[in-house]
Amino acid sequence: MNKLAIPSPVITTIPIHGSEEVFPVRRVYCIGRNYADHVIEMGNDPKESPIFFQKNTDNVDTSGKFPYPPQSNDVHHELELVMALKSGGSNISEVDAYKHIYGFAVGLDMTRRDLQAVAKKGGKPWEVGKAFERSAPMGTLTRIEESGNMDSGKITLTVNGDVKQDGDLNQIIWKIPRMIAHLSTFYDITAGDIVMTGTPAGVGPVVKGDKLVGTIDKLSPLEVIVI
Ligand code: MN
């Protein structure tokens, strides 16, 4: 390989429960509109298909701190189940989907809702609303051997101790095998890819000083302070 002209960019990693190893992140896929009650609260039709978008790999942050980003006055929390893939392919069948999963984590899809709304209205891309610095706070990964398939279980977010989002993974519209199968019709999904699987109802704004605690049954909780 040729000598690098500048220092190599840092690889983004996620800690793994009970392990000294860390999980290297390649891509961050996100699914929107995947819980009917959240689709309705955003004014959309739950009969329409969920949608896909991406965040940048280096938006993933495991520091437990979320710096309030510039260019927005309406940053929202979206608590999500995150799956991490140990292998992949294209045109994966739903039957084969689970064998590509390494594990699961609790994540937050932080969103500049005001910028997203402007983009939506203008039929423009969502990146400025979704893919910004440290916009994907992430907890510790639990291997699927420990967590099981995560097709049901409580998913809850508190802000300063008050319950704001409270759902169940069994409310997900496109189940995990379908998400993987469908994504793999558009992309060559690969080891290191993570998928943020959508948020239940109750999204809302955060302000500096807020303490967010996200919990999903069987997974390590995620605690994040807004700074
Ligand atoms: Mn989301």
Coordinates of C-alpha atoms and ligand atoms in Angstrom, one line a residue:
M1 CA 0.0 0.0 0.0
N2 CA 1.2 3.5 -0.7
K3 CA 2.2 5.7 2.3
L4 CA -0.7 7.8 3.5
A5 CA -0.4 11.5 2.8
I6 CA -2.2 12.5 5.9
P7 CA -2.8 10.5 9.2
S8 CA -5.4 7.7 8.7
P9 CA -8.9 8.6 9.9
V10 CA -9.8 6.9 13.2
I11 CA -11.9 3.7 13.0
T12 CA -15.2 4.0 14.9
T13 CA -15.8 1.2 17.4
I14 CA -18.4 0.1 19.8
P15 CA -17.6 -1.7 23.1
I16 CA -18.9 -5.3 23.6
H17 CA -20.4 -6.5 26.8
G18 CA -18.1 -8.9 28.6
S19 CA -15.3 -8.6 26.1
E20 CA -12.0 -6.8 25.7
E21 CA -12.7 -6.7 22.0
V22 CA -14.5 -3.8 20.3
F23 CA -16.8 -3.8 17.2
P24 CA -15.5 -1.8 14.2
V25 CA -18.3 0.1 12.4
R26 CA -18.4 0.3 8.6
R27 CA -21.8 1.9 7.7
V28 CA -24.7 3.2 9.7
Y29 CA -28.1 2.4 8.2
C30 CA -31.2 3.8 9.7
I31 CA -34.8 2.9 9.2
G32 CA -37.5 5.5 9.7
R33 CA -41.2 5.1 10.3
N34 CA -41.0 1.6 11.7
Y35 CA -43.4 1.8 14.6
A36 CA -47.0 2.6 13.7
D37 CA -47.6 5.0 16.7
H38 CA -44.5 7.0 15.9
V39 CA -45.5 7.2 12.2
I40 CA -48.9 8.6 13.3
E41 CA -47.3 11.2 15.7
M42 CA -45.2 12.5 12.8
G43 CA -48.3 12.9 10.6
N44 CA -47.5 10.0 8.2
D45 CA -49.5 7.0 7.1
P46 CA -48.5 3.7 8.8
K47 CA -49.7 1.8 5.8
E48 CA -46.7 3.2 3.8
S49 CA -43.4 1.3 3.8
P50 CA -40.7 2.3 6.3
I51 CA -37.8 4.3 4.7
F52 CA -34.1 4.1 4.8
F53 CA -31.4 6.7 5.3
Q54 CA -27.8 6.7 6.6
K55 CA -25.7 8.4 9.2
N56 CA -22.0 8.8 8.9
T57 CA -19.9 6.2 10.6
D58 CA -18.1 8.7 12.7
N59 CA -21.4 10.1 14.0
V60 CA -21.4 7.0 16.3
D61 CA -20.4 8.1 19.8
T62 CA -20.0 6.0 22.9
S63 CA -18.8 8.8 25.3
G64 CA -22.1 9.2 27.1
K65 CA -22.1 12.9 26.2
F66 CA -24.1 14.6 23.4
P67 CA -23.0 18.1 22.5
Y68 CA -26.1 20.2 21.5
P69 CA -25.4 20.7 17.7
P70 CA -25.3 24.0 15.9
Q71 CA -27.9 25.2 13.3
S72 CA -30.9 23.9 15.3
N73 CA -33.2 24.9 18.1
D74 CA -35.2 21.7 18.0
V75 CA -33.1 18.6 18.5
H76 CA -35.1 15.5 19.3
H77 CA -34.3 12.1 20.9
E78 CA -35.2 8.9 19.0
L79 CA -34.5 5.8 21.1
E80 CA -33.7 2.8 18.9
L81 CA -32.7 -0.9 18.9
V82 CA -29.4 -1.1 17.0
M83 CA -28.3 -4.3 15.3
A84 CA -24.7 -5.0 14.4
L85 CA -23.7 -7.4 11.5
K86 CA -20.9 -9.8 11.5
S87 CA -21.3 -10.8 7.8
G88 CA -23.6 -9.8 4.9
G89 CA -24.2 -10.1 1.3
S90 CA -26.8 -9.0 -1.3
N91 CA -30.3 -10.4 -1.7
I92 CA -30.2 -12.1 1.6
S93 CA -33.3 -14.2 2.3
E94 CA -35.4 -13.5 5.4
V95 CA -34.7 -17.1 6.5
D96 CA -31.0 -16.4 6.5
A97 CA -31.0 -12.9 8.0
Y98 CA -30.4 -13.8 11.7
K99 CA -27.1 -15.6 11.0
H100 CA -25.6 -12.3 9.9
I101 CA -26.2 -10.6 13.3
Y102 CA -23.4 -10.2 15.7
G103 CA -25.4 -8.5 18.4
F104 CA -27.6 -5.6 19.6
A105 CA -27.2 -2.3 21.4
V106 CA -29.3 0.6 22.6
G107 CA -28.8 3.7 20.4
L108 CA -30.2 7.2 19.9
D109 CA -30.9 8.7 16.5
M110 CA -30.6 12.3 17.5
T111 CA -32.3 14.5 15.0
R112 CA -32.3 18.2 14.1
R113 CA -36.1 18.1 13.7
D114 CA -36.4 21.7 12.4
L115 CA -33.8 21.1 9.7
Q116 CA -35.4 17.7 8.8
A117 CA -38.8 19.3 8.5
V118 CA -37.4 22.0 6.1
A119 CA -35.8 19.2 4.1
K120 CA -38.9 17.1 4.0
K121 CA -41.0 20.1 2.9
G122 CA -38.7 20.9 0.1
G123 CA -38.3 17.3 -1.0
K124 CA -34.6 17.6 -0.2
P125 CA -32.2 15.1 1.4
W126 CA -32.3 14.6 5.2
E127 CA -28.6 14.6 6.0
V128 CA -28.4 17.9 7.7
G129 CA -31.2 16.8 10.0
K130 CA -29.8 13.3 10.7
A131 CA -26.1 12.9 10.0
F132 CA -24.3 15.4 12.1
E133 CA -21.5 15.3 14.7
R134 CA -22.1 12.7 17.5
S135 CA -25.7 12.3 16.4
A136 CA -25.7 8.5 17.1
P137 CA -25.0 8.0 20.8
M138 CA -24.5 4.2 21.3
G139 CA -24.4 1.8 24.2
T140 CA -22.5 -1.4 24.7
L141 CA -23.1 -4.2 22.2
T142 CA -24.6 -7.5 23.6
R143 CA -23.8 -10.6 21.5
I144 CA -26.9 -12.3 20.0
E145 CA -25.9 -15.5 21.9
E146 CA -26.7 -13.6 25.1
S147 CA -29.6 -11.4 24.0
G148 CA -31.6 -13.7 21.8
N149 CA -33.4 -12.5 18.7
M150 CA -34.8 -9.3 20.2
D151 CA -38.2 -9.6 18.4
S152 CA -40.0 -8.4 21.6
G153 CA -39.1 -6.6 24.8
K154 CA -39.7 -3.2 26.4
I155 CA -37.9 -0.2 24.9
T156 CA -38.0 2.9 27.2
L157 CA -36.4 6.3 27.3
T158 CA -36.5 8.6 30.3
V159 CA -35.4 12.2 30.3
N160 CA -34.4 13.5 33.8
G161 CA -36.3 10.5 35.2
D162 CA -39.6 11.1 33.3
V163 CA -40.7 8.4 30.9
K164 CA -40.9 9.9 27.3
Q165 CA -40.8 6.9 25.0
D166 CA -42.2 3.6 26.1
G167 CA -42.8 0.9 23.5
D168 CA -42.2 -2.8 22.7
L169 CA -40.0 -4.2 20.0
N170 CA -43.0 -6.3 19.0
Q171 CA -44.5 -3.1 17.6
I172 CA -41.9 -2.9 14.9
I173 CA -43.6 -2.9 11.4
W174 CA -40.7 -4.3 9.4
K175 CA -39.2 -7.1 11.5
I176 CA -35.5 -7.7 11.7
P177 CA -35.3 -10.4 9.0
R178 CA -37.3 -8.2 6.6
M179 CA -35.1 -5.2 7.4
I180 CA -31.9 -7.1 6.5
A181 CA -33.4 -8.8 3.5
H182 CA -34.7 -5.5 2.1
L183 CA -31.5 -3.5 2.8
S184 CA -29.6 -6.2 1.0
T185 CA -31.6 -5.6 -2.2
F186 CA -30.2 -2.1 -2.3
Y187 CA -26.7 -2.5 -0.8
D188 CA -24.0 -5.1 -0.3
I189 CA -24.3 -5.2 3.4
T190 CA -21.1 -6.2 5.1
A191 CA -19.5 -7.1 8.4
G192 CA -19.3 -4.0 10.5
D193 CA -22.6 -2.5 9.3
I194 CA -25.0 -1.4 12.0
V195 CA -28.7 -0.8 11.5
M196 CA -30.8 1.7 13.7
T197 CA -34.2 0.1 13.5
G198 CA -36.6 3.0 14.1
T199 CA -38.2 4.6 17.2
P200 CA -41.4 4.2 19.1
A201 CA -43.7 7.1 19.8
G202 CA -42.8 9.9 22.2
V203 CA -40.0 11.6 20.5
G204 CA -39.3 15.1 21.7
P205 CA -36.8 17.9 22.2
V206 CA -33.8 17.9 24.5
V207 CA -32.0 20.8 26.1
K208 CA -28.5 21.2 27.6
G209 CA -28.2 19.4 31.0
D210 CA -30.8 16.8 30.2
K211 CA -30.0 13.2 31.3
L212 CA -31.3 10.6 28.8
V213 CA -31.5 7.0 29.9
G214 CA -32.4 4.4 27.2
T215 CA -33.2 0.9 28.1
I216 CA -34.2 -2.2 26.1
D217 CA -34.8 -5.6 27.8
K218 CA -31.7 -7.8 27.9
L219 CA -29.3 -5.0 26.7
S220 CA -26.9 -2.7 28.5
P221 CA -28.6 0.7 29.2
L222 CA -27.5 3.9 27.4
E223 CA -27.0 7.0 29.5
V224 CA -26.3 10.3 27.8
I225 CA -25.9 13.8 29.1
V226 CA -26.7 16.7 26.8
I227 CA -23.9 19.2 27.0
Ligands
MN1 MN -34.9 7.2 13.8

